[in-house]
C-alpha atoms as one frame of an Amber mdcrd trajectory, in Angstrom:
protein
  13.678 -32.690 -17.837  14.130 -29.218 -19.660  10.590 -27.648 -20.714  10.346
 -27.550 -24.544   8.802 -24.522 -26.120   5.066 -25.589 -27.762   5.328 -25.143
 -31.002   2.584 -26.356 -33.800   2.878 -25.466 -37.468   0.598 -22.968 -39.410
   1.660 -21.911 -43.415   0.033 -18.749 -42.813   0.631 -15.681 -41.215   0.636
 -17.743 -37.674   3.523 -19.584 -38.793   6.042 -16.332 -39.226   4.876 -15.483
 -35.774   5.980 -18.712 -34.265   8.902 -18.627 -36.335   9.860 -15.294 -34.686
   8.850 -16.814 -31.175  11.764 -19.707 -31.394  14.161 -17.350 -32.960  13.580
 -15.245 -30.372  13.598 -18.015 -27.576  16.649 -19.186 -29.079  18.631 -16.025
 -29.241  17.743 -15.347 -25.391  19.025 -18.533 -24.108  22.155 -18.205 -25.762
  22.404 -14.889 -24.342  21.851 -16.318 -20.754  24.224 -19.061 -21.505  26.664
 -16.589 -22.709  26.606 -14.298 -19.846  26.640 -16.978 -17.201  29.579 -18.728
 -19.142  31.121 -14.884 -18.170  29.903 -14.908 -14.944  31.756 -18.431 -14.134
  35.248 -17.069 -15.831  34.911 -13.927 -13.203  34.057 -16.123 -10.217  37.468
 -17.690 -10.975  39.712 -15.294 -11.801  38.326 -13.444  -8.349  39.491 -16.940
  -6.477  42.791 -16.130  -8.225  43.329 -11.956  -7.360  42.763 -13.168  -3.671
  45.015 -16.505  -3.316  47.687 -13.678  -4.609  46.822 -11.190  -2.190  46.731
 -13.481   0.859  49.770 -14.922  -0.815  50.963 -11.563  -0.590  50.211 -10.963
   2.929  51.396 -14.177   4.103  55.074 -13.255   2.857  55.258 -10.556   4.892
  54.279 -12.226   8.093  57.176 -14.274   7.432  59.398 -11.631   5.383  59.604
 -13.616   2.231  60.015 -12.651  -1.143  57.628  -9.398  -0.597  59.095  -6.928
  -3.743  58.550 -10.617  -5.790  55.043 -10.681  -4.669  54.469  -6.970  -5.266
  55.269  -7.023  -8.770  53.091 -10.074  -9.392  50.170  -8.196  -7.770  51.290
  -4.814  -9.732  50.847  -6.841 -12.697  47.635  -8.318 -11.834  46.235  -4.970
 -11.017  47.148  -3.862 -15.042  45.573  -7.210 -16.039  42.458  -6.673 -14.423
  42.115  -2.996 -15.801  42.489  -4.313 -19.166  39.962  -7.565 -18.287  37.733
  -4.770 -16.980  37.843  -2.576 -20.405  37.259  -6.032 -22.594  34.166  -7.049
 -20.063  32.788  -3.531 -20.778  32.651  -3.916 -24.351  30.843  -7.286 -24.506
  28.202  -6.008 -21.909  27.630  -3.348 -23.870  27.437  -6.112 -27.189  24.785
  -7.946 -24.876  22.922  -4.345 -23.640  22.340  -4.043 -26.904  21.249  -7.706
 -27.830  18.634  -7.407 -25.069  17.435  -4.442 -25.997  16.862  -5.464 -29.550
  15.015  -8.617 -28.296  13.068  -6.281 -25.839  11.916  -4.361 -28.973  11.640
  -7.634 -30.818   9.368  -9.136 -27.677   6.932  -6.023 -27.760   6.141  -6.182
 -31.549   5.422 -10.011 -31.600   3.621  -9.215 -28.374   1.094  -6.703 -30.355
   1.005  -9.188 -33.083  -0.482 -12.321 -31.184  -2.906  -9.980 -30.193  -4.985
 -10.384 -33.547  -5.095 -14.462 -32.851  -7.583 -16.155 -31.528  -7.655 -17.293
 -27.756  -6.279 -20.373 -28.388  -3.512 -19.464 -30.457  -3.039 -16.937 -28.410
  -2.008 -18.174 -25.136  -0.223 -20.753 -26.500   2.205 -18.032 -27.977   2.076
 -15.924 -24.263   3.721 -18.901 -22.984   6.316 -18.564 -25.349   6.723 -15.465
 -24.186   7.209 -15.718 -20.861   9.373 -18.122 -20.833  10.846 -15.872 -23.035
  10.281 -13.117 -20.247  11.811 -15.361 -17.552  14.746 -15.981 -19.526  15.735
 -12.077 -20.229  15.022 -11.946 -16.193  17.395 -14.194 -15.616  20.466 -12.365
 -17.938  19.703  -9.475 -15.862  20.269 -10.991 -12.473  23.609 -12.583 -14.013
  24.736  -9.275 -14.730  23.333  -7.118 -11.683  25.760 -10.436  -9.717  28.528
 -10.268 -12.580  28.477  -6.487 -11.544  29.000  -7.766  -7.616  31.658  -9.698
  -8.912  33.815  -6.964 -10.375  33.074  -4.708  -7.932  34.031  -7.746  -4.706
  37.425  -7.794  -7.168  37.891  -3.684  -7.030  38.021  -3.931  -3.061  40.894
  -7.089  -2.449  42.714  -4.993  -5.016  41.900  -1.775  -2.699  42.729  -3.328
   0.368  45.482  -2.586   2.596  48.201  -4.968   3.300  47.486  -5.012   7.210
  43.932  -5.453   6.990  44.361  -8.229   4.073  46.734  -9.572   7.236  43.772
  -9.624   9.947  41.832 -12.022   7.254  44.947 -14.692   7.606  44.646 -17.210
  10.156  47.561 -18.962  12.049  47.205 -22.641  12.678  46.805 -21.149  16.448
  44.252 -18.637  15.505  42.179 -21.759  13.841  42.581 -23.941  17.101  41.623
 -20.700  19.281  38.327 -20.553  17.211  37.188 -24.133  16.995  37.842 -24.245
  21.198  35.690 -20.910  21.955  32.958 -22.080  19.503  32.751 -25.338  20.787
  32.640 -24.359  24.307  29.653 -21.981  23.107  27.685 -24.822  21.832  28.381
 -26.893  24.474  27.029 -24.676  26.653  24.134 -23.956  24.562  23.191 -27.342
  23.936  23.278 -28.109  28.030  21.097 -25.899  29.103  17.608 -26.528  26.927
  16.264 -28.701  26.677  14.577 -29.428  22.801  10.942 -30.280  20.606  11.190
 -32.518  17.555   9.862 -29.988  14.856   8.195 -33.329  13.331   6.824 -35.101
  16.252   6.677 -31.835  18.914   8.093 -34.472  21.147   9.550 -31.801  24.079
  12.597 -32.897  25.401  14.250 -31.409  28.839  18.238 -30.729  29.089  19.043
 -33.847  30.768  18.113 -36.242  27.600  20.957 -34.811  25.585  23.761 -37.382
  24.996  26.948 -35.250  24.058  30.241 -36.406  22.634  32.938 -33.295  21.853
  36.072 -34.398  19.936  38.273 -32.415  17.789  36.900 -32.357  14.278  33.479
 -31.607  15.377  30.077 -32.449  18.070  27.626 -35.178  18.375  24.752 -34.282
  20.122  21.348 -36.357  19.701  18.818 -37.387  21.936  17.375 -41.473  21.332
  14.274 -43.410  22.251  13.578 -46.960  22.399  15.377 -49.800  24.535  15.595
 -52.864  22.314  15.716 -50.453  19.188  17.456 -47.821  19.727  16.293 -44.460
  17.581  17.742 -40.939  17.135  14.857 -38.910  17.437  16.977 -35.004  17.602
  20.554 -35.173  16.207  23.020 -32.633  15.589  26.166 -33.529  13.623  28.671
 -30.573  13.930  31.927 -30.499  12.260  34.684 -28.377  12.066  36.165 -27.935
   8.520  39.816 -26.702   7.899  40.694 -25.291   4.595  44.512 -26.759   3.097
  46.815 -23.968   4.737  49.495 -21.964   2.863  53.165 -21.572   4.514  51.250
 -22.724   7.834  48.590 -20.003   7.138  44.741 -20.464   6.726  42.735 -17.919
   4.391  40.754 -19.900   1.822  37.194 -20.110   1.993  35.492 -23.244   1.420
  33.118 -24.636  -1.035  32.530 -27.469  -3.315  34.861 -30.009  -1.399  31.642
 -30.272   1.220  28.707 -30.947  -1.661  29.571 -35.227  -0.811  29.295 -34.369
   2.704  25.964 -32.711   2.700  24.185 -35.032  -0.188  25.700 -38.324   2.040
  24.385 -36.815   5.317  20.532 -35.924   3.607  20.251 -39.177   1.530  21.345
 -41.147   4.959  18.064 -39.752   6.603  15.271 -41.519   4.356  13.199 -43.641
   5.572  13.382 -42.106   9.412  10.515 -40.035   9.282  10.263 -39.452  12.474
  13.792 -38.556  13.277  15.180 -35.033  13.011  18.657 -34.354  12.255  20.582
 -31.136  11.910  24.246 -30.722   9.949  25.946 -27.630  11.135  29.447 -27.008
   8.934  32.083 -24.684  10.195  34.278 -22.912   8.739  37.267 -20.097  10.292
  37.332 -18.901   7.278  33.759 -18.418   5.516  32.434 -19.851   2.366  32.085
 -19.547  -1.064  29.192 -18.057  -2.939  28.631 -21.098  -4.513  27.830 -23.193
  -0.992  25.656 -21.077   0.113  23.730 -20.746  -2.587  23.134 -24.277  -2.327
  22.732 -24.778   1.398  19.993 -21.692   0.941  17.734 -23.794  -0.746  18.324
 -27.458   0.405  14.282 -28.433   1.518  14.647 -31.711   2.988  11.489 -33.056
   4.901  13.200 -34.535   8.118  17.015 -33.155   7.704  18.506 -29.362   7.941
  21.684 -27.669   6.787  23.823 -25.179   8.088  26.755 -23.135   6.881  28.691
 -21.042  10.228  31.203 -18.431   8.831  33.280 -17.959  12.349  35.353 -14.873
  10.337  31.648 -13.279   9.554  30.066 -14.033  12.264  26.951 -15.695  10.175
  25.026 -18.569   9.999  23.706 -19.605   6.452  20.754 -21.788   5.861  17.260
 -22.361   4.044  15.146 -18.989   6.025  11.832 -20.238   3.861  12.014 -23.878
   5.675   9.919 -23.370   8.985  11.907 -26.069  10.607  15.619 -25.057  10.345
  15.163 -21.516  10.782  13.892 -22.902  14.137  17.201 -23.891  15.657  19.465
 -21.333  13.362  19.716 -19.118  16.500  21.869 -22.159  18.550  24.635 -22.089
  16.074  24.947 -17.934  15.571  28.792 -17.448  16.582  29.378 -14.670  19.241
  29.493 -11.216  17.329  32.946  -9.674  16.777  31.847  -6.873  18.868  31.558
  -9.088  21.657  34.635 -10.127  21.425  36.648  -7.261  21.190  34.785  -5.718
  23.675  35.503  -8.730  25.740  39.632  -8.196  24.872  39.524  -4.820  25.448
  38.088  -5.218  29.267  41.188  -7.790  29.574  43.712  -5.059  28.464  42.223
  -2.543  30.668  42.940  -4.914  33.295  46.066  -5.642  32.634  46.950  -1.514
  31.936  45.667  -1.483  35.832  48.039  -3.908  36.535  51.219  -1.853  34.691
  51.238  -2.845  31.282  51.835  -0.252  28.803  52.785  -1.828  25.850  51.012
  -4.449  24.136  52.148  -6.752  20.927  49.418  -8.626  19.054  50.636 -11.651
  18.279  51.506 -12.032  22.202  48.244 -10.868  23.308  46.577 -13.498  20.828
  48.654 -16.792  22.261  47.757 -15.743  26.128  44.389 -15.037  25.918  43.916
 -17.803  22.966  41.660 -15.249  20.821  42.654 -14.724  16.991  45.041 -12.253
  16.058  42.055  -9.684  14.167  40.610  -9.811  17.297  43.165  -8.241  19.516
  44.043  -6.046  16.517  40.674  -4.764  16.656  40.608  -4.355  20.024  44.106
  -2.064  20.072  42.343   0.088  17.144  38.967   0.693  19.510  41.553   1.718
  22.463  43.290   4.524  20.053  40.083   5.436  18.726  38.723   6.374  22.167
  42.236   8.310  22.824  43.501   5.325  25.034  46.971   4.507  23.275  48.969
   4.697  19.908  49.607   1.968  17.281  52.816   1.062  16.315  52.836  -1.202
  12.463  55.027  -3.696  11.282  55.727  -1.143   8.087  57.114   1.311  11.216
  59.899  -1.208  12.037  57.399  -3.025  14.965  57.747  -7.197  14.636  53.537
  -7.067  14.632  51.264  -4.956  15.392  52.084  -2.950  18.834  49.626  -0.674
  20.850  51.597   1.978  23.269  49.501   3.134  25.868  49.122   6.564  27.243
């Protein structure tokens, strides 16, 4: 239940002060709701911008409707410029309102000092609420600025960089297999301690089941009534594709899954369970914020981003932080280094030309890992790149 301000009746000067505090509180709350609504609106627009840019990249990959999509992007750039001008004016108005609220808050604070201690304490609580709301407005404004910068960055990115972020269904399968192999190796090679009971188990105690959609690893106790002591449920989540290409981040669609997992563990005090959701394309800020604030007695939730090689979780929860390293993917740098080693071995055998899609298929790695390796080799003076814009079917590396 929302905490209501504690105002009391007074017919003298104190009543004027309380009335002013109430009006100030209402104005601050309205300002907070206003900027929150504006931020949600611009977040939706950012998703729209990203969607258009990725659709452009996909059209270029399959060689369809490029000019049509480019005209849409050009129109979107002009639309964004207009939106930014409108937002700038609105933000200036909000800044002026904030300043006016601050000045009135300072005047009110000086008047409160004139009253008795009990009255002053009540009024101070109201001022603290106003100050907290003002801080929330400030944070929302900062997040709004970050979102605007993110949109600018998306519009400024070149087509090749965006294409590197688009995954084919084969790419998704490669990253799934590689990540599952990594986790299976980690689980099978080490024991575990139940963070709730401090019971220790060696690596032979694991029961690991691997399916296409995920991995279930658990340690059970009991003969007559078997119960899970430690359990990891790892699920690979793939967003919907567009023309057989995948790029969207995952967000609200997994919220019910997380809620169901947490509720299922109620009443099992000594059983620790972890839900690990793995995305090949990453997660929206909305779901990341939710997961980073989850605190449950015997449950932990992790979001694994295979595109950025990151894991999101509640870092303030000791038991959750204890297992985070188990789910960290191999870094992009390490994958690129491994890819360069493979290419150099091919060069020794006489191969002097490589095409990104064919290399990706041969070594079962995402295309962007191959392109990253190509670029590293070019920077080291070992070859040159020919792009699709220059007539190649896909990015080519010509070895010197």
